[in-house]
Tab-separated table of C-alpha atoms and ligand atoms in Angstrom:
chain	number	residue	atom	x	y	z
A	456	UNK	CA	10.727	64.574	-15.694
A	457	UNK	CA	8.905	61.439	-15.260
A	458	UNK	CA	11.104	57.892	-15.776
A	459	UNK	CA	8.756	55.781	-17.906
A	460	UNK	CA	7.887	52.709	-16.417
A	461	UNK	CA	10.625	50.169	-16.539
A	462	UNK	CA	10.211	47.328	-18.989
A	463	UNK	CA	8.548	44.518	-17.059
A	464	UNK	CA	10.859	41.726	-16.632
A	465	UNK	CA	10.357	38.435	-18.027
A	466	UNK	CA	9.188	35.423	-15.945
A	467	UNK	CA	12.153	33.198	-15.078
A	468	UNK	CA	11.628	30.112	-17.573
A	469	UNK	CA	10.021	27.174	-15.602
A	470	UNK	CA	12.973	24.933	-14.575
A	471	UNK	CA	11.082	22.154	-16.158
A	472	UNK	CA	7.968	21.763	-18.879
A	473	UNK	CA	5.030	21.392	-16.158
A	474	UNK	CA	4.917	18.409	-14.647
A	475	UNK	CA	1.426	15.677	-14.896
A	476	UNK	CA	0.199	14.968	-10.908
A	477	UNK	CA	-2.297	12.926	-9.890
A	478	UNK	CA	-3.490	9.918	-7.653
A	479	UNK	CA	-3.441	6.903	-9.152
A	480	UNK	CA	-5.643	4.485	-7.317
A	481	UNK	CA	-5.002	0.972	-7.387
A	482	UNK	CA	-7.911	-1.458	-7.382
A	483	UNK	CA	-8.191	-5.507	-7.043
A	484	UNK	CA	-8.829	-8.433	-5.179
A	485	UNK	CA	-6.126	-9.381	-1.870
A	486	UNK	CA	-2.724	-10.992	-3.152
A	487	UNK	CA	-2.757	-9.532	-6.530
A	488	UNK	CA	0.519	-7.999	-5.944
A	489	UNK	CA	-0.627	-3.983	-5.502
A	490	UNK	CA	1.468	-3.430	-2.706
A	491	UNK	CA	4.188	-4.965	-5.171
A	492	UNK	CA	3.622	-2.468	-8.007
A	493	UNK	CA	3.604	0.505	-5.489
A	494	UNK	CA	7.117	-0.829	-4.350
A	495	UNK	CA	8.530	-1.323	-7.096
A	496	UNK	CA	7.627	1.822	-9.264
A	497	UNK	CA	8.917	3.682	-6.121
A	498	UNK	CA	11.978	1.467	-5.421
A	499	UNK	CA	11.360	1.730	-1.627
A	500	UNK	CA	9.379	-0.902	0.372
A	501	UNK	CA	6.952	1.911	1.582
A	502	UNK	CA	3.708	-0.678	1.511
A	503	UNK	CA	4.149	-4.196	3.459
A	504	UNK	CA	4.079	-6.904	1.419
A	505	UNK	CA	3.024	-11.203	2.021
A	506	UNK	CA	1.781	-14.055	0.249
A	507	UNK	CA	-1.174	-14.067	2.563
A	508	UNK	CA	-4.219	-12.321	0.910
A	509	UNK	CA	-5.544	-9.116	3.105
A	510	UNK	CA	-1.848	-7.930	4.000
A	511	UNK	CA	-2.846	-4.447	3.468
A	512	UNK	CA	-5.392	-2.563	5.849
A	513	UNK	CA	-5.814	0.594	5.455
A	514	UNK	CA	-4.415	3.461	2.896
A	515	UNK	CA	-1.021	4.147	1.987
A	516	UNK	CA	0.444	6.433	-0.764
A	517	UNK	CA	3.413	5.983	-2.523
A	518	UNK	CA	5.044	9.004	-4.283
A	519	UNK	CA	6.722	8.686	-7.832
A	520	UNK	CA	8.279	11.444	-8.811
A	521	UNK	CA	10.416	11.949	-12.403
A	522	UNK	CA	11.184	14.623	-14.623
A	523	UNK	CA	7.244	13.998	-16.312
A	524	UNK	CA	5.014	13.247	-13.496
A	525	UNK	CA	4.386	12.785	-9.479
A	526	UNK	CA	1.898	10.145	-9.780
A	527	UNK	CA	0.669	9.663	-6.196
A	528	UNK	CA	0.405	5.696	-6.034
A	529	UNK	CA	-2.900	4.933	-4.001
A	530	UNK	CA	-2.712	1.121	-2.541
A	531	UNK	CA	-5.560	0.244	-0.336
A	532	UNK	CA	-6.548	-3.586	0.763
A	533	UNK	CA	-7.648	-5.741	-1.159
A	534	UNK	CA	-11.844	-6.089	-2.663
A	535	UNK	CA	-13.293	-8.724	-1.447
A	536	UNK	CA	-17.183	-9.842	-0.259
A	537	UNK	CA	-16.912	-8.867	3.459
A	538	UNK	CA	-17.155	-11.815	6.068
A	539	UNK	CA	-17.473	-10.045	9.207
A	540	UNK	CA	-17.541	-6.390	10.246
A	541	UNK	CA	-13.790	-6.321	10.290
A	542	UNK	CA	-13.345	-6.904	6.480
A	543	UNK	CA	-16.076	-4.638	6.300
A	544	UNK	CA	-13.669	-1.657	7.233
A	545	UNK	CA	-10.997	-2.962	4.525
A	546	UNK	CA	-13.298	-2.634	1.993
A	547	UNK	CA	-14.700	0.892	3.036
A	548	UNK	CA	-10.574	1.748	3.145
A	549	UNK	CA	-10.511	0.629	-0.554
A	550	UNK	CA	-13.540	2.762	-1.273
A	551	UNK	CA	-12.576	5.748	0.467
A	552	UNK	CA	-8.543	5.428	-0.875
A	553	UNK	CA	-10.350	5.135	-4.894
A	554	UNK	CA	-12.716	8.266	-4.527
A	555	UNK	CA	-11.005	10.763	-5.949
A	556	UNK	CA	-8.442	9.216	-7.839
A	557	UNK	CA	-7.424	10.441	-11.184
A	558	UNK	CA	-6.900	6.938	-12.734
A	559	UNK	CA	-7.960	3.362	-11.488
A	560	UNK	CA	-5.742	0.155	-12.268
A	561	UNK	CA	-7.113	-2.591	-11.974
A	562	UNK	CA	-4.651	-5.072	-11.433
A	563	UNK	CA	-5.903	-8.319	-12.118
A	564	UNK	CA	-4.371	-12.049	-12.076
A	565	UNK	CA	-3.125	-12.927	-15.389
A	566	UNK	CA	-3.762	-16.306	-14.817
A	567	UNK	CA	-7.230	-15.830	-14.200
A	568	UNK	CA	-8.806	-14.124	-16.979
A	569	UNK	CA	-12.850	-14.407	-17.792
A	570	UNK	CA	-13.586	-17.285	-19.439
A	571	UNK	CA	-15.665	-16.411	-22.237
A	572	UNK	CA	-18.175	-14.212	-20.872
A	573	UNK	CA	-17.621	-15.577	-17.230
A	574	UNK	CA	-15.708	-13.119	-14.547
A	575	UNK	CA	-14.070	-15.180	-11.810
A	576	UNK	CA	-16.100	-15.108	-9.045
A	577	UNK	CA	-13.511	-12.990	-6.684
A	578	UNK	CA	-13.650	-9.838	-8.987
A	579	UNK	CA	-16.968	-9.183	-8.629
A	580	UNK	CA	-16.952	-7.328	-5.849
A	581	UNK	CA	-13.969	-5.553	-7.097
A	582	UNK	CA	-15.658	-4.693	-10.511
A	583	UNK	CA	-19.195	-3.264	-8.266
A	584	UNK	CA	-16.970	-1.278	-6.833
A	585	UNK	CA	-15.174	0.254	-9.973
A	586	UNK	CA	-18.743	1.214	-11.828
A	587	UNK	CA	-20.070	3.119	-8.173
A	588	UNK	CA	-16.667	5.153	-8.411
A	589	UNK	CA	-17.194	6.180	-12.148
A	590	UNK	CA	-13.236	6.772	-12.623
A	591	UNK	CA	-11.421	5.896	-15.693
A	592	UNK	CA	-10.339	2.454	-15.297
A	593	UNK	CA	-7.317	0.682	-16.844
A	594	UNK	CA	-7.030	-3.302	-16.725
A	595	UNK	CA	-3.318	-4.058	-15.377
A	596	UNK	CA	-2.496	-7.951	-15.882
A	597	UNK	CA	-0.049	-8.635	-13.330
A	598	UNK	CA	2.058	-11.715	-12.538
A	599	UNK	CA	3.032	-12.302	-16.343
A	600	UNK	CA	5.995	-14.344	-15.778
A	601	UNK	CA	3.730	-17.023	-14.413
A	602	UNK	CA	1.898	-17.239	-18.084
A	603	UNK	CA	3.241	-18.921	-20.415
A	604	UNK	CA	4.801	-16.396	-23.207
A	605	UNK	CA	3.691	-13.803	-20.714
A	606	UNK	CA	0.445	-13.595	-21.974
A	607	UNK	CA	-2.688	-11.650	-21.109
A	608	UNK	CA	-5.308	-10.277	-22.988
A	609	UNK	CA	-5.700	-7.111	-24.766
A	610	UNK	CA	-9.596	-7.018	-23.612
A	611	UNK	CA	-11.621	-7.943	-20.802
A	612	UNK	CA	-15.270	-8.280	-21.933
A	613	UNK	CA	-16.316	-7.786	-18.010
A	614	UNK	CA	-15.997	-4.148	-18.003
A	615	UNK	CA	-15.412	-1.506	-19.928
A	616	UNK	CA	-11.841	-0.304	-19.679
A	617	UNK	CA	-9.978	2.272	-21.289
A	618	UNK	CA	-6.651	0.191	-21.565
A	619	UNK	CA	-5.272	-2.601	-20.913
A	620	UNK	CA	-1.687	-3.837	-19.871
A	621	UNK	CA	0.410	-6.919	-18.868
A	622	UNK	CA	3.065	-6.373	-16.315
A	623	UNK	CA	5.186	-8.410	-14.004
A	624	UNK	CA	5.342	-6.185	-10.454
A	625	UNK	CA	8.074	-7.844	-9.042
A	626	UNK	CA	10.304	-8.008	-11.619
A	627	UNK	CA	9.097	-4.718	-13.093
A	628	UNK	CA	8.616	-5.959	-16.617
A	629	UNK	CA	6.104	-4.138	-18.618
A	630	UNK	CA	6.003	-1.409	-15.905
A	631	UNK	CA	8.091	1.244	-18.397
A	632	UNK	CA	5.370	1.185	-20.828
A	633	UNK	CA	2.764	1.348	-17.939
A	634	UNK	CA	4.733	4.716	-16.429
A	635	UNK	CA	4.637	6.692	-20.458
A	636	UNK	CA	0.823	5.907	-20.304
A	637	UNK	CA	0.203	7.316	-17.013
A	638	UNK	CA	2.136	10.257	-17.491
A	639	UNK	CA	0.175	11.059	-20.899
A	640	UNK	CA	-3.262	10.444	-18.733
A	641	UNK	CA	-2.502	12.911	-15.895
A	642	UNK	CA	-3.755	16.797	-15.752
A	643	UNK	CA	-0.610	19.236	-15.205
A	644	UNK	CA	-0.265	20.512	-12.025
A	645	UNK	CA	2.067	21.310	-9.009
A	646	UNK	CA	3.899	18.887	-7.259
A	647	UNK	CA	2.028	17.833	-4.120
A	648	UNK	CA	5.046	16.304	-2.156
A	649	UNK	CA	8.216	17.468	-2.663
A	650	UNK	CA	10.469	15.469	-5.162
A	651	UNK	CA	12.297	12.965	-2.754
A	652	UNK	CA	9.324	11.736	-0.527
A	653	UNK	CA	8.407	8.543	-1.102
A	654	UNK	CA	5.238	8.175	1.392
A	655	UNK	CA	2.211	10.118	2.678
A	656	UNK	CA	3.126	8.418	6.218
A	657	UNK	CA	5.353	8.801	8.789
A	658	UNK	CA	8.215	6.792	10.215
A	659	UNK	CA	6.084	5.469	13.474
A	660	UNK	CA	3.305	4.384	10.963
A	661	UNK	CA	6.057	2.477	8.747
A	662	UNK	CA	7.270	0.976	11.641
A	663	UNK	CA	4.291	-0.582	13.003
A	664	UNK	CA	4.099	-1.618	9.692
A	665	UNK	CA	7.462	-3.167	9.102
A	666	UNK	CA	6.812	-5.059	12.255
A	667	UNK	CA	3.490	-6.123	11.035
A	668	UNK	CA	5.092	-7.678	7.455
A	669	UNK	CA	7.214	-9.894	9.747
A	670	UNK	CA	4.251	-11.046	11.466
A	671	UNK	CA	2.304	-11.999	7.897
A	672	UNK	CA	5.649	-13.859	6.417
A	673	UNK	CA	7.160	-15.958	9.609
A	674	UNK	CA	3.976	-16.477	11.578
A	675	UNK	CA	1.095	-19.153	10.154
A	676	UNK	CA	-2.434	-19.593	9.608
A	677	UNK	CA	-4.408	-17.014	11.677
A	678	UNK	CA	-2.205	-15.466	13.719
A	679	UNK	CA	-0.957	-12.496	11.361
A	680	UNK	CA	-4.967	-11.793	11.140
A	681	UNK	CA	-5.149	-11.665	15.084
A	682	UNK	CA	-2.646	-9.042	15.294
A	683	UNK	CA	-2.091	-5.364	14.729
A	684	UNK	CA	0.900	-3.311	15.582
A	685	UNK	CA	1.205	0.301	17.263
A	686	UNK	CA	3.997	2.656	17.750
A	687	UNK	CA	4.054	3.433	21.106
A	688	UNK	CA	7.618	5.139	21.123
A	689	UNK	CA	9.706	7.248	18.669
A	690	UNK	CA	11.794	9.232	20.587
A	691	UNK	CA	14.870	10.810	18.525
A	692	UNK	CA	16.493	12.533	21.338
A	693	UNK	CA	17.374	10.430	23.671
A	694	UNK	CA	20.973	9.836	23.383
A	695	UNK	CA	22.014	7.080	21.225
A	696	UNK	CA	19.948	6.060	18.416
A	697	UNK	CA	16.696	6.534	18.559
A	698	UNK	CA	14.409	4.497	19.971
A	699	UNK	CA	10.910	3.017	18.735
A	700	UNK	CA	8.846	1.064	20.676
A	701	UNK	CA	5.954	-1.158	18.815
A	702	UNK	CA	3.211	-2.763	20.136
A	703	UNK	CA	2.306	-6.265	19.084
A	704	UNK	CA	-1.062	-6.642	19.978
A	705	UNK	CA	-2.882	-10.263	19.349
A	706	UNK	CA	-6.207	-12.256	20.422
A	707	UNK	CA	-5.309	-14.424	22.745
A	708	UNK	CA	-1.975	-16.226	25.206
A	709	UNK	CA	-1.265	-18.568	22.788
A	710	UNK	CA	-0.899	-16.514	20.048
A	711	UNK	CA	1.113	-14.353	22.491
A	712	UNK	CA	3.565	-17.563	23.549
A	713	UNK	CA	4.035	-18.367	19.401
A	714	UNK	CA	5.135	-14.769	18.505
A	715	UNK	CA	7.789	-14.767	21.294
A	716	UNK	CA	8.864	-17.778	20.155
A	717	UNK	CA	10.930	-20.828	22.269
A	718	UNK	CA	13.543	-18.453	24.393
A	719	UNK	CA	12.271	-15.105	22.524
A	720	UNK	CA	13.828	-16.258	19.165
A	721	UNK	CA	10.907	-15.678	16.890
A	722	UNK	CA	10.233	-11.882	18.278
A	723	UNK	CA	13.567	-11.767	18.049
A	724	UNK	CA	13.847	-12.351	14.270
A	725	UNK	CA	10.572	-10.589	13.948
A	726	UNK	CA	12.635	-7.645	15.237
A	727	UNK	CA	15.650	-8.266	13.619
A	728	UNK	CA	14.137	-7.922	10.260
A	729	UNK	CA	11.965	-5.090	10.955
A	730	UNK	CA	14.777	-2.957	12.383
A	731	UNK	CA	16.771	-3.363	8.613
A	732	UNK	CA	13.917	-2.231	7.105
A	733	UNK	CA	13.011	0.493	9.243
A	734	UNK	CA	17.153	1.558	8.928
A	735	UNK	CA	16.664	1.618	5.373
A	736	UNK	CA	14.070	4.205	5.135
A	737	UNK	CA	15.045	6.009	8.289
A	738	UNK	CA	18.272	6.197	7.099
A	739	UNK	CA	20.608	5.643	10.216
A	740	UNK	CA	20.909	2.990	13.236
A	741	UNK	CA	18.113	2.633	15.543
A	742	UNK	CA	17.153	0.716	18.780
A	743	UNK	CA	14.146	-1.445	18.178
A	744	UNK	CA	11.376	-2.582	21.374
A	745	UNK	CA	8.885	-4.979	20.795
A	746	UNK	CA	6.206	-5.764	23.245
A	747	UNK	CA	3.689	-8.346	23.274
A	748	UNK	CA	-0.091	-7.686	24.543
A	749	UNK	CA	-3.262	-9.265	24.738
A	750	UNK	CA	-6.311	-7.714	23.820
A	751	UNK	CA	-8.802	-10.133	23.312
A	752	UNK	CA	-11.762	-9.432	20.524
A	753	UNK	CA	-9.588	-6.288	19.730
A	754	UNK	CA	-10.990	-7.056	15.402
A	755	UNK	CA	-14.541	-6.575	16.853
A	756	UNK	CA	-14.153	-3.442	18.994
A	757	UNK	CA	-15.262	-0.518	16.894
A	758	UNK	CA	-13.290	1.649	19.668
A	759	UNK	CA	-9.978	-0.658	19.437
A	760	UNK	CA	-10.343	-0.209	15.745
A	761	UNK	CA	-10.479	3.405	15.898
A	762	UNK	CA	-7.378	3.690	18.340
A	763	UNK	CA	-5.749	1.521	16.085
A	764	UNK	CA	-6.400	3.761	13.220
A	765	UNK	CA	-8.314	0.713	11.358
A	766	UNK	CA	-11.532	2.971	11.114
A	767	UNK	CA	-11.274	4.999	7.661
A	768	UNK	CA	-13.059	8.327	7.580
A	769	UNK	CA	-16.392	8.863	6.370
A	770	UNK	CA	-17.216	10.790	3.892
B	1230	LIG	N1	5.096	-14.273	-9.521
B	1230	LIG	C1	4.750	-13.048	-9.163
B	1230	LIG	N2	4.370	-12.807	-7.899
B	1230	LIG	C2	4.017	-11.548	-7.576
B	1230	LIG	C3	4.024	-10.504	-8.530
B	1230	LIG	N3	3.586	-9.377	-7.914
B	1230	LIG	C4	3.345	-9.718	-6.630
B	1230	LIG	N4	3.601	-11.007	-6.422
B	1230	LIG	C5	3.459	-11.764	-5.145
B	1230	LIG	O1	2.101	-11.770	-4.767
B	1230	LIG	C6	1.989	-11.792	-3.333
B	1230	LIG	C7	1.060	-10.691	-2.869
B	1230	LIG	O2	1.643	-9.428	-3.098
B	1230	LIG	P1	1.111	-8.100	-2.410
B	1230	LIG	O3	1.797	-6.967	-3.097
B	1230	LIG	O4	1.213	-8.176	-0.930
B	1230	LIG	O5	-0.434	-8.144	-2.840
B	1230	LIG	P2	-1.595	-7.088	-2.514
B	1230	LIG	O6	-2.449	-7.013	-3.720
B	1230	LIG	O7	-1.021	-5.812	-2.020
B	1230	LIG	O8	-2.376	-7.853	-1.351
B	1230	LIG	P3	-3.336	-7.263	-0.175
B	1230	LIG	O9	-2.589	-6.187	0.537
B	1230	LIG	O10	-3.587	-8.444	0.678
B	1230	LIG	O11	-4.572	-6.768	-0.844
B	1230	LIG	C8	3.415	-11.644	-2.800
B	1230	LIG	O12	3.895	-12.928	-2.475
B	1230	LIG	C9	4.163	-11.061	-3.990
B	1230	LIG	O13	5.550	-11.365	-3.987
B	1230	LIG	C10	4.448	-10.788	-9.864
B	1230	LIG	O14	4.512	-9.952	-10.745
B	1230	LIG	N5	4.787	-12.091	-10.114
B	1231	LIG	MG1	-1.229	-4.862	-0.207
């Protein structure tokens, strides 16, 4: 006799309601404080961070992850009206990191809202760039806590936004409001990364990187902006700790003679600091090489730029 078909068995319940992913793009002019926000909603440093405007260069997620959402934090440099071919590449980075995202914020200087019907002059090329990508767009007011009463407006009459918020990125007020609203905005979806990754990139990327932030905050004037920084070395099995090497590459001697430093004490504390913050998202002890080259013109070779990773894709 023929067993009927067994009952089919139930789907195990989903261990949580769906989750909302997405890429949330970040948008505005250098020094706003994106690299800030990224940081701080993801409470790692996983994007460098300066007072000097154009500390970002090229595209670097950051991964939030709760019960709700992964929102996959886009921060890209800074907008700005390109001087030279150089800033010409940042700006196609910011394009190419805002293509696809789900959501745009705009994060904008709270102390410099439009005057009547007058946009500051620096946000123009930032808002021409938000009407070619033809995303959603949300105004984000950041550095509140320099306002008096931590004021910004509810409505920018410059563009046509969906929403508008006031936060403080790095002290992370207003930012719980700003997380409900983007988990409400996102489409449902699968996790892209899993639940504990922070960043898209890898450990020799964030320690170029690391390296690089030291160079922005203890080094003056043009300097930072004649360097870049390369991983030459990771090597994890050597015995010992492991052992990165980074490149410091700059313009010309005497930049070279500055970031050394009287004795070697400034690369010293350059790589002092950058090993702590390396340890922290690597996790354990590691042995930390700098070197010092000069490459001069390296900003205006398109083939430096491309070995440096500089170049963003087409397309
Ligand atoms: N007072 C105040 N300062 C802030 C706030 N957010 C960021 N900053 C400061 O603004 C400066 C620039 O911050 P970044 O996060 O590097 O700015 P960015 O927009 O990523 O800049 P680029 O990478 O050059 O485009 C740093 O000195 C931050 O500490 C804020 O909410 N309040
Ligand atoms: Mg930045």
């Amino acid at each position: 006799m023929n067993h009927p078909d067994p009952p089919l068995s139930p789907s195990p319940p989903p261990e949580h309601p769906p989750r909302r992913v997405g890429f949330v793009g970040l948008a505005g002019v250098p020094n706003v404080g994106k690299s800030t926000l990224v940081n701080r909603l993801v409470g790692a440093k996983v994007s460098i961070v300066s007072d000097r405007p154009q500390t970002t260069r090229e595209r670097v997620c950051g991964i939030y992850t709760d019960d709700r959402m992964q929102a996959v934090l886009v921060d890209v440099p800074g907008i700005l009206e390109p001087a030279d071919a150089f800033n010409e590449h940042l700006v196609e980075w910011a394009a190419f990191g805002l293509r696809h995202c789900d959501l745009i914020l705009h994060l904008r200087d709270a102390r410099r809202p439009p005057r009547g019907a007058v946009t500051p002059p620096e946000e123009e090329p930032v808002l021409a760039m938000l009407r070619r990508t033809n995303r959603p767009v949300w105004v984000v007011w950041n550095k509140i806590d320099r306002v008096p009463g931590n004021f910004f407006p509810a409505e920018a009459p410059d563009f046509n936004y969906q929403r508008a918020f006031g936060i403080a990125a790095r002290t992370g007020r207003g930012l719980p409001l700003l997380l409900d609203a983007i988990a409400d905005a996102l489409p449902e979806g699968p996790l892209l990364y899993e639940p504990d990754q922070v960043s898209d990139r890898d450990l020799r990327f964030m320690a170029s990187e690391m390296v690089r932030e030291k160079l922005f905050r203890y080094l003056g004037q043009e300097i930072p902006y004649a360097t870049a920084t390369q991983t030459e070395i990771f090597d994890e099995n050597r015995p010992g700790k492991p052992l990165i090497r980074v490149l410091i590459i700059t313009e010309r001697e005497a930049h070279k003679s500055i970031i050394i430093g009287k004795g070697g004490a400034m690369l010293k504390k350059i790589g002092e600091n950058a090993r702590k913050d390396i340890e922290r998202l690597y996790g354990q002890p590691v042995f930390l090489q700098l070197w010092v080259k000069v490459r001069p013109k390296w900003r205006r070779s398109e083939a430096q730029l491309g070995q440096l990773g500089l170049k963003p894709p087409r397309g």
